[in-house]
Short mmCIF file of C-alpha atoms in Angstrom, two decimals:
data_model
loop_
_atom_site.label_atom_id
_atom_site.label_comp_id
_atom_site.label_asym_id
_atom_site.label_seq_id
_atom_site.Cartn_x
_atom_site.Cartn_y
_atom_site.Cartn_z
CA MET Y 23 -1.20 -9.15 -15.13
CA THR Y 24 -0.02 -8.80 -19.19
CA TYR Y 25 2.47 -9.95 -21.39
CA ASP Y 26 5.32 -7.74 -22.73
CA PRO Y 27 5.66 -8.48 -26.81
CA THR Y 28 8.66 -11.20 -26.14
CA GLY Y 29 6.04 -13.31 -23.85
CA HIS Y 30 7.38 -11.99 -20.62
CA LEU Y 31 4.97 -12.06 -17.38
CA LEU Y 32 4.82 -8.38 -16.48
CA LEU Y 33 5.00 -8.17 -12.95
CA THR Y 34 2.98 -5.19 -12.59
CA PRO Y 35 -0.45 -5.73 -13.28
CA VAL Y 36 -2.32 -3.44 -15.80
CA ASP Y 37 -4.20 -0.13 -13.73
CA ARG Y 38 -7.20 1.03 -15.57
CA GLU Y 39 -8.73 2.89 -12.74
CA ALA Y 40 -5.73 4.74 -12.66
CA PRO Y 41 -7.47 8.43 -13.99
CA VAL Y 42 -10.63 7.92 -12.15
CA ARG Y 43 -8.09 7.08 -9.23
CA VAL Y 44 -5.88 10.08 -9.12
CA GLN Y 45 -9.47 12.38 -9.58
CA ARG Y 46 -10.57 10.58 -6.53
CA LEU Y 47 -7.75 11.54 -4.44
CA ARG Y 48 -7.20 15.15 -5.62
CA GLN Y 49 -11.01 16.04 -4.83
CA LEU Y 50 -10.19 14.82 -1.23
CA GLY Y 51 -7.01 16.42 -1.12
CA LEU Y 52 -5.65 13.16 -0.76
CA GLY Y 53 -2.16 11.52 -2.30
CA ASP Y 54 1.03 14.29 -2.67
CA ARG Y 55 1.32 15.20 1.08
CA PRO Y 56 2.42 13.93 4.95
CA ASP Y 57 -0.93 13.51 7.15
CA PRO Y 58 -0.31 13.33 10.98
CA ALA Y 59 -3.68 10.82 10.82
CA PHE Y 60 -2.45 9.30 8.98
CA ASP Y 61 1.13 8.67 10.42
CA GLU Y 62 -0.68 7.69 13.27
CA PHE Y 63 -2.49 5.69 11.54
CA ALA Y 64 0.81 4.07 10.84
CA HIS Y 65 1.91 3.91 13.98
CA LYS Y 66 -1.25 1.66 14.70
CA LEU Y 67 -0.80 -0.45 11.82
CA ALA Y 68 2.71 -1.68 13.21
CA GLU Y 69 1.01 -2.12 16.88
CA VAL Y 70 -1.63 -3.88 16.49
CA THR Y 71 0.69 -6.45 13.36
CA GLY Y 72 3.77 -6.21 15.34
CA ALA Y 73 5.48 -5.95 12.56
CA PRO Y 74 8.78 -3.07 11.18
CA TYR Y 75 6.88 -1.35 8.61
CA SER Y 76 3.47 0.20 8.26
CA MET Y 77 1.85 1.97 5.47
CA VAL Y 78 -1.32 3.84 4.08
CA ASN Y 79 -0.40 4.30 1.11
CA PHE Y 80 -2.31 6.66 -2.46
CA ILE Y 81 -1.37 4.96 -6.07
CA ASP Y 82 -1.10 6.96 -9.03
CA GLU Y 83 -0.41 6.30 -12.73
CA ASN Y 84 3.45 5.76 -12.20
CA ARG Y 85 4.04 5.55 -8.76
CA GLN Y 86 3.06 4.96 -4.94
CA PHE Y 87 2.52 7.44 -1.83
CA PHE Y 88 3.01 6.82 1.63
CA ALA Y 89 0.51 9.38 3.21
CA GLY Y 90 0.92 7.58 6.60
CA LEU Y 91 4.12 5.59 7.13
CA HIS Y 92 5.55 3.58 10.23
CA THR Y 93 9.28 2.88 10.94
CA PRO Y 94 11.55 0.70 13.19
CA ALA Y 95 13.49 4.02 12.84
CA GLY Y 96 11.08 6.19 13.00
CA THR Y 97 12.47 8.53 9.99
CA HIS Y 98 11.34 9.33 6.46
CA SER Y 99 12.97 11.24 3.49
CA GLY Y 100 11.97 12.67 -0.31
CA SER Y 101 13.86 9.95 -1.65
CA ASP Y 102 13.24 5.74 -2.87
CA LEU Y 103 11.86 3.68 -0.03
CA ALA Y 104 15.86 1.24 -1.61
CA GLY Y 105 16.48 3.94 1.33
CA ALA Y 106 15.95 1.92 3.48
CA ALA Y 107 18.87 0.09 3.70
CA GLY Y 108 20.22 2.88 5.41
CA GLY Y 109 17.40 4.00 7.60
CA ASP Y 110 16.21 6.76 6.21
CA VAL Y 111 12.55 5.39 4.61
CA SER Y 112 11.16 7.54 1.44
CA ARG Y 113 6.99 8.45 1.36
CA PHE Y 114 7.75 7.78 -2.61
CA MET Y 115 7.87 4.24 -4.18
CA ALA Y 116 8.08 3.70 -8.63
CA ARG Y 117 4.16 2.24 -8.99
CA ASP Y 118 5.91 -1.13 -10.38
CA HIS Y 119 7.81 -2.20 -7.14
CA GLY Y 120 5.92 -3.93 -3.46
CA TYR Y 121 2.35 -5.70 -3.73
CA CYS Y 122 -0.08 -2.51 -3.01
CA PRO Y 123 -0.58 -2.17 -7.10
CA HIS Y 124 -1.51 -5.94 -6.94
CA VAL Y 125 -4.33 -5.30 -4.02
CA VAL Y 126 -5.34 -2.12 -5.77
CA VAL Y 127 -6.16 -3.43 -9.19
CA ARG Y 128 -7.39 -6.85 -7.55
CA ARG Y 129 -9.17 -5.46 -4.76
CA LYS Y 130 -8.59 -7.67 -2.73
CA ALA Y 131 -6.29 -8.51 0.48
CA LEU Y 132 -2.76 -9.51 -0.03
CA VAL Y 133 -1.40 -12.09 2.28
CA LEU Y 134 2.07 -13.10 1.63
CA GLU Y 135 3.39 -15.05 5.09
CA ASP Y 136 6.77 -14.91 2.47
CA VAL Y 137 6.48 -13.82 -1.27
CA CYS Y 138 9.52 -15.82 -1.64
CA ASP Y 139 7.60 -19.21 -1.80
CA TYR Y 140 5.38 -17.46 -4.78
CA PRO Y 141 7.57 -16.61 -7.99
CA ARG Y 142 4.86 -14.54 -9.27
CA PHE Y 143 5.60 -11.94 -5.96
CA ALA Y 144 9.43 -12.78 -5.28
CA GLY Y 145 10.73 -10.93 -8.78
CA ASN Y 146 9.85 -7.62 -7.23
CA PRO Y 147 12.33 -5.80 -6.76
CA VAL Y 148 11.59 -5.04 -2.79
CA VAL Y 149 12.58 -8.63 -2.40
CA ASP Y 150 16.44 -7.37 -3.30
CA GLU Y 151 16.65 -3.65 -2.95
CA ILE Y 152 15.15 -3.40 0.05
CA GLY Y 153 14.76 -7.15 1.47
CA ILE Y 154 11.16 -7.37 2.36
CA ARG Y 155 10.23 -10.85 2.84
CA SER Y 156 6.60 -10.83 3.74
CA TYR Y 157 3.63 -8.70 3.01
CA LEU Y 158 0.38 -7.85 4.89
CA GLY Y 159 -2.35 -5.33 2.50
CA ALA Y 160 -5.62 -4.42 2.29
CA PRO Y 161 -7.71 -2.32 -0.83
CA LEU Y 162 -8.78 1.03 0.56
CA ILE Y 163 -12.66 1.07 -1.34
CA ASP Y 164 -14.10 4.83 -0.39
CA ARG Y 165 -17.84 4.70 -0.68
CA THR Y 166 -17.71 6.07 -4.83
CA GLY Y 167 -16.40 2.41 -5.15
CA ILE Y 168 -12.54 3.55 -6.33
CA ALA Y 169 -9.90 1.83 -4.43
CA LEU Y 170 -8.21 4.51 -3.79
CA GLY Y 171 -5.14 2.73 -2.45
CA THR Y 172 -4.10 0.42 0.98
CA ILE Y 173 -2.96 -0.12 4.09
CA CYS Y 174 0.18 -2.20 4.38
CA VAL Y 175 2.75 -4.29 6.82
CA VAL Y 176 5.68 -5.41 5.26
CA ASP Y 177 8.90 -7.75 7.63
CA THR Y 178 12.40 -8.08 6.32
CA GLU Y 179 11.48 -11.68 7.82
CA PRO Y 180 8.64 -14.73 6.74
CA ARG Y 181 5.80 -13.93 9.33
CA PRO Y 182 2.76 -15.99 9.65
CA TRP Y 183 0.41 -13.73 9.28
CA GLY Y 184 -2.87 -16.08 8.77
CA ARG Y 185 -6.38 -15.66 8.90
CA ALA Y 186 -6.06 -13.24 12.20
CA GLY Y 187 -3.34 -11.22 10.07
CA LEU Y 188 -6.48 -11.03 7.01
CA GLU Y 189 -9.22 -9.98 9.15
CA THR Y 190 -7.08 -7.73 11.11
CA ILE Y 191 -5.95 -5.89 8.49
CA LYS Y 192 -9.33 -5.88 6.38
CA ALA Y 193 -11.10 -5.24 9.48
CA LEU Y 194 -7.68 -1.88 9.74
CA ALA Y 195 -8.56 -1.00 6.06
CA ALA Y 196 -12.42 -0.61 6.51
CA GLU Y 197 -11.54 1.81 9.76
CA LEU Y 198 -9.66 4.24 7.46
CA VAL Y 199 -12.17 4.31 4.79
CA GLU Y 200 -14.39 5.28 7.56
CA GLN Y 201 -11.75 7.99 8.76
CA ILE Y 202 -11.78 9.65 5.20
CA HIS Y 203 -14.99 9.42 4.26
CA ARG Y 204 -15.74 11.69 8.00
CA ARG Y 205 -12.85 13.81 6.35
CA GLU Y 206 -14.69 13.82 3.92
CA ASP Y 207 -18.17 15.13 4.47
CA SER Y 208 -16.69 17.64 7.48
CA ARG Y 209 -15.68 19.57 4.13
CA LEU Y 210 -18.78 19.67 2.71
#
């Protein structure tokens, strides 16, 4: 977390690992197109947690890309995620929107049962633009030690994720990392 020259808290953390992450994502062939296997995994996330929205998210220097996406309506577009209010949810979102960039930089899971309870997170654009009120996410740290992105679930209502939610999202992140490793091994 840094401050700008006027002394204001910047909401999006500095991500020094982004260039290395982008290189690793390219090596793995991830992060630039939708993937049916990741869509299936996002659907599984939604089923397991009961959340209406779930994502497999890869993050570069400027944006987030949802290679796997589950929405209540099942509709996805190429435009901004802010279109969610109209029913169409994008696969792209600015890096300064949402909470996944925090998870990647922290390299730890994040549980926000009600984002409005946390001043650091309540001012995020997704609260007003999309109506996000709760978040549960975990990093996808691969065998090289790079945080490739996250898996997450969000809701427009506060959710009591609790310790069980935290353990679930961490276990599912580990499961997806293993799937990514198997995919990489099969290409060698």
